[in-house]
Amino acid sequence: MKHVLQLEGVSKSFGGLKVIDDVSFDVPAGSRTALIGPNGAGKSTVFNLISGVYPIDAGRITALDQDITGMSVANRVRHGIARSFQNIRLMPHLSTLENVMLGEHHFSRPWELVGSRKAGERARATLERAGLGTYPGQVVADLPYGIQKRIEVVRALMAQPRILLLDEPAAGLNNAETDELRRLLQTVSDSGITLLVVEHDMPFVRDLCNHVVVLNFGRKIFEGTPESVKQDPAVLEAYLGTPDAMESRHAA
Ligand code: ADP
Ligand code: MG
């Protein structure tokens, strides 16, 4: 495959303010790509543009060798693009299994009940593979935050994506939970799914990712390896004023 995910000259304005400005980057097939940058740089907006929440003003987005620029949100999910959100979007009063089964709904035909036995079995198996096999019956609200974040990943996997977008998956997690999440995402990557991850936790990015894109004020200022990002003058400049941001675990 030539392009798993590619942005070419993508721009987006909100109320006359250019929030994404002529951004181009490539997410290599099978990579674990990080999208980083200071707060307000436009990272979540890029996710909204890739998943089709907002139309783009200019440019082109290609996914899995197909131009998806005009595709609906639901069709992008069917095409293989799934995401988890910056804030947890699980149903707190439903069980783990029910939440994970809901991840399939985009994919099902209307006459295939969400509560079908097949969906339940697949949800159970996916939880099992993610090391969460002991939680299916538990109400999500009663579970630790770190487990909830991993359940969100499992729910996204129910759509059988080829590309998984994760917006700040490690935010609010302690070190042990962050390690568990990283192991889960490594497993997901090993299964052949391409990852695009927005994350502030630089040690997490260095441990997990093999490609990095940096945004600042809606523009791409760097694209390269996790090793070289720290030496890049434009990146260091962007992080000035937050001098520890490139090193500390939970810098925002
Ligand atoms: P990041 O995720 O990098 O912190 P965002 O993509 O959330 O940044 O936001 C980038 C800029 O776009 C911010 O100035 C934000 O206020 C603006 N923005 C994002 N979404 C909208 C929207 N729906 N309407 C207006 N402005 C928005
Ligand atoms: Mg954001």
CSV table of C-alpha atoms and ligand atoms in Angstrom, one decimal:
chain,number,residue,atom,x,y,z
A,1,MET,CA,0.0,0.0,0.0
A,2,LYS,CA,1.3,3.4,-1.0
A,3,HIS,CA,-0.5,5.7,1.5
A,4,VAL,CA,-2.1,4.5,4.7
A,5,LEU,CA,-2.9,8.1,5.6
A,6,GLN,CA,-1.7,11.3,4.0
A,7,LEU,CA,-2.6,14.9,4.4
A,8,GLU,CA,-1.8,17.3,1.5
A,9,GLY,CA,-2.1,21.1,1.9
A,10,VAL,CA,-4.9,20.8,4.5
A,11,SER,CA,-6.3,24.1,5.8
A,12,LYS,CA,-9.2,24.8,8.2
A,13,SER,CA,-10.6,28.1,9.5
A,14,PHE,CA,-13.1,28.8,12.3
A,15,GLY,CA,-14.8,32.1,12.2
A,16,GLY,CA,-12.1,33.7,10.0
A,17,LEU,CA,-9.2,32.3,12.1
A,18,LYS,CA,-6.9,29.9,10.3
A,19,VAL,CA,-6.5,27.0,12.8
A,20,ILE,CA,-4.9,24.5,10.4
A,21,ASP,CA,-2.6,26.2,7.8
A,22,ASP,CA,-1.5,24.2,4.7
A,23,VAL,CA,-0.5,21.1,6.7
A,24,SER,CA,0.9,18.1,4.8
A,25,PHE,CA,2.2,14.9,6.4
A,26,ASP,CA,2.4,11.2,5.8
A,27,VAL,CA,1.6,8.4,8.3
A,28,PRO,CA,3.7,5.5,7.1
A,29,ALA,CA,2.0,2.1,6.8
A,30,GLY,CA,2.2,0.1,10.1
A,31,SER,CA,3.9,3.0,11.9
A,32,ARG,CA,3.2,4.3,15.4
A,33,THR,CA,3.1,8.0,14.5
A,34,ALA,CA,2.9,10.8,17.2
A,35,LEU,CA,1.3,14.1,16.5
A,36,ILE,CA,2.6,16.6,19.1
A,37,GLY,CA,2.8,20.3,19.7
A,38,PRO,CA,1.9,22.9,22.3
A,39,ASN,CA,-1.7,23.4,23.6
A,40,GLY,CA,-3.9,25.0,20.9
A,41,ALA,CA,-1.6,23.9,18.1
A,42,GLY,CA,-4.4,22.2,16.3
A,43,LYS,CA,-3.8,18.5,17.1
A,44,SER,CA,-7.4,17.7,18.0
A,45,THR,CA,-8.7,19.7,15.0
A,46,VAL,CA,-6.5,17.5,12.7
A,47,PHE,CA,-8.1,14.4,14.2
A,48,ASN,CA,-11.6,16.0,13.6
A,49,LEU,CA,-10.6,16.6,10.0
A,50,ILE,CA,-9.2,13.1,9.4
A,51,SER,CA,-12.3,11.5,11.0
A,52,GLY,CA,-14.6,13.9,9.1
A,53,VAL,CA,-16.2,15.8,12.0
A,54,TYR,CA,-15.5,19.0,10.0
A,55,PRO,CA,-15.0,19.4,6.3
A,56,ILE,CA,-11.6,20.9,5.2
A,57,ASP,CA,-11.4,24.3,3.5
A,58,ALA,CA,-8.5,23.3,1.2
A,59,GLY,CA,-6.3,20.3,0.5
A,60,ARG,CA,-6.8,16.6,0.3
A,61,ILE,CA,-6.9,13.6,2.7
A,62,THR,CA,-6.0,10.2,1.4
A,63,ALA,CA,-6.6,7.0,3.5
A,64,LEU,CA,-5.8,3.4,2.4
A,65,ASP,CA,-5.2,4.6,-1.2
A,66,GLN,CA,-8.5,6.4,-1.4
A,67,ASP,CA,-9.4,10.1,-1.4
A,68,ILE,CA,-11.6,10.5,1.7
A,69,THR,CA,-11.9,14.3,1.6
A,70,GLY,CA,-15.6,14.2,0.9
A,71,MET,CA,-16.5,11.1,2.8
A,72,SER,CA,-19.0,11.1,5.8
A,73,VAL,CA,-17.9,10.2,9.3
A,74,ALA,CA,-19.6,6.8,9.2
A,75,ASN,CA,-18.1,5.9,5.8
A,76,ARG,CA,-14.6,6.8,7.1
A,77,VAL,CA,-15.2,4.4,10.0
A,78,ARG,CA,-16.3,1.7,7.5
A,79,HIS,CA,-13.2,2.6,5.4
A,80,GLY,CA,-11.0,1.6,8.4
A,81,ILE,CA,-10.4,4.8,10.4
A,82,ALA,CA,-11.4,4.6,14.1
A,83,ARG,CA,-10.6,7.0,17.0
A,84,SER,CA,-10.8,7.5,20.7
A,85,PHE,CA,-11.5,11.0,22.1
A,86,GLN,CA,-9.5,13.3,24.3
A,87,ASN,CA,-12.2,12.9,27.1
A,88,ILE,CA,-13.6,9.5,27.9
A,89,ARG,CA,-16.7,8.8,26.0
A,90,LEU,CA,-17.7,5.5,27.5
A,91,MET,CA,-21.3,5.0,28.9
A,92,PRO,CA,-20.4,5.1,32.6
A,93,HIS,CA,-23.5,3.1,33.7
A,94,LEU,CA,-23.2,0.3,31.2
A,95,SER,CA,-21.0,-2.7,31.7
A,96,THR,CA,-17.5,-3.1,30.1
A,97,LEU,CA,-18.9,-5.6,27.6
A,98,GLU,CA,-21.9,-3.4,26.6
A,99,ASN,CA,-19.5,-0.5,26.1
A,100,VAL,CA,-17.2,-2.5,23.9
A,101,MET,CA,-20.1,-4.0,21.9
A,102,LEU,CA,-21.2,-0.4,21.1
A,103,GLY,CA,-18.0,0.0,19.2
A,104,GLU,CA,-19.4,-2.2,16.5
A,105,HIS,CA,-22.5,-0.2,15.8
A,106,HIS,CA,-21.1,1.8,12.9
A,107,PHE,CA,-20.1,-1.5,11.2
A,108,SER,CA,-23.3,-3.4,11.7
A,109,ARG,CA,-26.2,-3.5,9.3
A,110,PRO,CA,-29.3,-2.0,11.0
A,111,TRP,CA,-30.9,-5.5,11.2
A,112,GLU,CA,-27.9,-6.9,13.0
A,113,LEU,CA,-28.8,-6.2,16.7
A,114,VAL,CA,-26.0,-4.6,18.7
A,115,GLY,CA,-26.8,-7.1,21.4
A,116,SER,CA,-26.4,-10.1,19.1
A,117,ARG,CA,-24.5,-13.1,20.5
A,118,LYS,CA,-21.9,-12.7,17.8
A,119,ALA,CA,-21.1,-9.1,18.8
A,120,GLY,CA,-20.9,-10.2,22.4
A,121,GLU,CA,-18.5,-13.0,21.6
A,122,ARG,CA,-16.3,-10.8,19.6
A,123,ALA,CA,-16.3,-8.1,22.3
A,124,ARG,CA,-15.3,-10.7,24.9
A,125,ALA,CA,-12.5,-12.1,22.7
A,126,THR,CA,-11.2,-8.5,22.0
A,127,LEU,CA,-11.2,-7.7,25.7
A,128,GLU,CA,-9.4,-11.0,26.4
A,129,ARG,CA,-6.7,-10.2,23.9
A,130,ALA,CA,-6.2,-6.8,25.4
A,131,GLY,CA,-5.7,-8.3,28.9
A,132,LEU,CA,-9.0,-7.1,30.1
A,133,GLY,CA,-10.8,-10.4,30.2
A,134,THR,CA,-11.8,-10.1,33.9
A,135,TYR,CA,-13.9,-7.0,33.4
A,136,PRO,CA,-16.8,-7.7,31.0
A,137,GLY,CA,-19.6,-7.6,33.7
A,138,GLN,CA,-18.3,-4.7,35.7
A,139,VAL,CA,-20.0,-1.3,35.4
A,140,VAL,CA,-17.5,1.1,33.8
A,141,ALA,CA,-18.0,3.9,36.4
A,142,ASP,CA,-16.7,1.6,39.1
A,143,LEU,CA,-13.4,0.9,37.3
A,144,PRO,CA,-10.1,2.8,37.7
A,145,TYR,CA,-9.4,5.5,35.1
A,146,GLY,CA,-6.5,3.6,33.6
A,147,ILE,CA,-8.7,0.6,32.9
A,148,GLN,CA,-11.4,2.8,31.4
A,149,LYS,CA,-8.9,4.3,29.0
A,150,ARG,CA,-7.9,0.8,27.8
A,151,ILE,CA,-11.6,-0.1,27.4
A,152,GLU,CA,-11.9,2.9,25.1
A,153,VAL,CA,-9.1,1.5,22.9
A,154,VAL,CA,-10.8,-2.0,22.9
A,155,ARG,CA,-14.1,-0.3,21.9
A,156,ALA,CA,-12.4,1.4,19.0
A,157,LEU,CA,-10.9,-1.9,17.9
A,158,MET,CA,-14.5,-3.4,17.5
A,159,ALA,CA,-14.8,-1.3,14.3
A,160,GLN,CA,-11.9,-3.4,12.9
A,161,PRO,CA,-9.9,-0.4,11.9
A,162,ARG,CA,-6.8,-0.3,9.8
A,163,ILE,CA,-5.9,3.1,11.3
A,164,LEU,CA,-6.5,4.0,14.9
A,165,LEU,CA,-6.4,7.7,16.1
A,166,LEU,CA,-5.8,8.3,19.8
A,167,ASP,CA,-6.2,11.7,21.3
A,168,GLU,CA,-4.1,12.0,24.5
A,169,PRO,CA,-4.6,8.4,25.6
A,170,ALA,CA,-2.1,8.7,28.5
A,171,ALA,CA,-3.5,12.0,30.0
A,172,GLY,CA,-4.3,11.6,33.7
A,173,LEU,CA,-2.7,8.1,33.9
A,174,ASN,CA,-0.1,7.2,36.5
A,175,ASN,CA,3.2,5.6,35.5
A,176,ALA,CA,2.0,2.0,35.9
A,177,GLU,CA,-1.2,2.7,33.9
A,178,THR,CA,0.8,4.5,31.2
A,179,ASP,CA,3.0,1.4,30.9
A,180,GLU,CA,-0.1,-0.9,30.6
A,181,LEU,CA,-1.5,1.4,27.9
A,182,ARG,CA,1.7,1.5,26.0
A,183,ARG,CA,1.9,-2.4,26.0
A,184,LEU,CA,-1.7,-2.6,24.8
A,185,LEU,CA,-1.0,-0.1,21.9
A,186,GLN,CA,2.2,-2.0,21.0
A,187,THR,CA,0.1,-5.2,20.7
A,188,VAL,CA,-2.4,-3.3,18.6
A,189,SER,CA,0.4,-2.1,16.4
A,190,ASP,CA,1.9,-5.7,16.2
A,191,SER,CA,-1.5,-6.8,14.8
A,192,GLY,CA,-0.9,-4.6,11.8
A,193,ILE,CA,-3.0,-1.5,12.7
A,194,THR,CA,-1.4,1.9,12.0
A,195,LEU,CA,-1.4,4.2,15.0
A,196,LEU,CA,-1.6,8.0,15.0
A,197,VAL,CA,-1.3,9.3,18.6
A,198,VAL,CA,-1.7,12.8,20.1
A,199,GLU,CA,0.3,12.8,23.3
A,200,HIS,CA,2.1,15.3,25.6
A,201,ASP,CA,3.9,12.6,27.5
A,202,MET,CA,7.3,12.6,25.7
A,203,PRO,CA,8.8,9.5,27.3
A,204,PHE,CA,5.6,7.7,26.3
A,205,VAL,CA,6.0,9.0,22.7
A,206,ARG,CA,9.7,8.0,22.6
A,207,ASP,CA,8.9,4.5,24.0
A,208,LEU,CA,6.0,3.8,21.6
A,209,CYS,CA,6.4,5.9,18.5
A,210,ASN,CA,8.7,5.6,15.5
A,211,HIS,CA,7.6,8.7,13.5
A,212,VAL,CA,6.8,12.2,14.9
A,213,VAL,CA,4.9,15.2,13.4
A,214,VAL,CA,5.0,18.5,15.3
A,215,LEU,CA,2.4,21.2,14.9
A,216,ASN,CA,2.7,24.8,16.1
A,217,PHE,CA,0.0,27.5,15.6
A,218,GLY,CA,-1.7,25.2,13.0
A,219,ARG,CA,1.5,24.7,10.9
A,220,LYS,CA,3.7,21.6,10.6
A,221,ILE,CA,7.2,22.5,11.9
A,222,PHE,CA,8.8,19.1,12.0
A,223,GLU,CA,8.4,15.5,10.7
A,224,GLY,CA,11.0,12.8,11.5
A,225,THR,CA,12.2,10.4,14.1
A,226,PRO,CA,11.6,10.6,17.9
A,227,GLU,CA,15.4,10.8,18.3
A,228,SER,CA,15.8,13.8,16.1
A,229,VAL,CA,12.8,15.8,17.3
A,230,LYS,CA,14.6,16.9,20.5
A,231,GLN,CA,17.4,18.6,18.6
A,232,ASP,CA,15.3,20.4,16.1
A,233,PRO,CA,15.6,24.2,16.5
A,234,ALA,CA,12.0,25.0,15.4
A,235,VAL,CA,10.6,22.4,17.8
A,236,LEU,CA,12.7,23.7,20.7
A,237,GLU,CA,11.6,27.3,19.9
A,238,ALA,CA,7.9,26.2,19.9
A,239,TYR,CA,8.4,24.7,23.3
A,240,LEU,CA,10.2,27.7,24.8
A,241,GLY,CA,8.4,28.9,27.9
A,242,THR,CA,7.7,25.3,28.7
A,243,PRO,CA,11.4,24.3,28.9
A,244,ASP,CA,10.7,20.9,30.6
A,245,ALA,CA,7.9,20.0,28.1
A,246,MET,CA,10.2,17.8,26.0
A,247,GLU,CA,11.4,15.8,29.0
A,248,SER,CA,8.8,15.6,31.7
A,249,ARG,CA,6.2,12.9,31.9
A,250,HIS,CA,3.1,14.9,32.4
A,251,ALA,CA,3.9,18.3,30.9
A,252,ALA,CA,0.9,19.9,29.2
B,1,ADP,P1,-4.8,21.1,20.4
B,1,ADP,O1,-5.6,19.8,20.4
B,1,ADP,O2,-3.5,21.1,19.7
B,1,ADP,O3,-4.6,21.6,21.8
B,1,ADP,P2,-7.2,22.2,19.1
B,1,ADP,O4,-7.1,21.5,17.8
B,1,ADP,O5,-8.1,21.7,20.1
B,1,ADP,O6,-5.7,22.3,19.7
B,1,ADP,O7,-7.5,23.8,18.9
B,1,ADP,C1,-6.7,24.5,17.9
B,1,ADP,C2,-7.4,25.9,17.8
B,1,ADP,O8,-8.6,25.8,17.1
B,1,ADP,C3,-7.7,26.5,19.1
B,1,ADP,O9,-7.4,27.9,19.0
B,1,ADP,C4,-9.2,26.3,19.3
B,1,ADP,O10,-9.8,27.2,20.1
B,1,ADP,C5,-9.7,26.3,17.8
B,1,ADP,N1,-10.9,25.5,17.6
B,1,ADP,C6,-10.9,24.1,17.6
B,1,ADP,N2,-12.1,23.7,17.3
B,1,ADP,C7,-12.9,24.8,17.1
B,1,ADP,C8,-14.3,25.1,16.8
B,1,ADP,N3,-15.1,24.0,16.6
B,1,ADP,N4,-14.7,26.3,16.6
B,1,ADP,C9,-13.8,27.4,16.8
B,1,ADP,N5,-12.5,27.2,17.1
B,1,ADP,C10,-12.1,26.0,17.3
B,2,MG,MG,-6.4,18.6,21.9
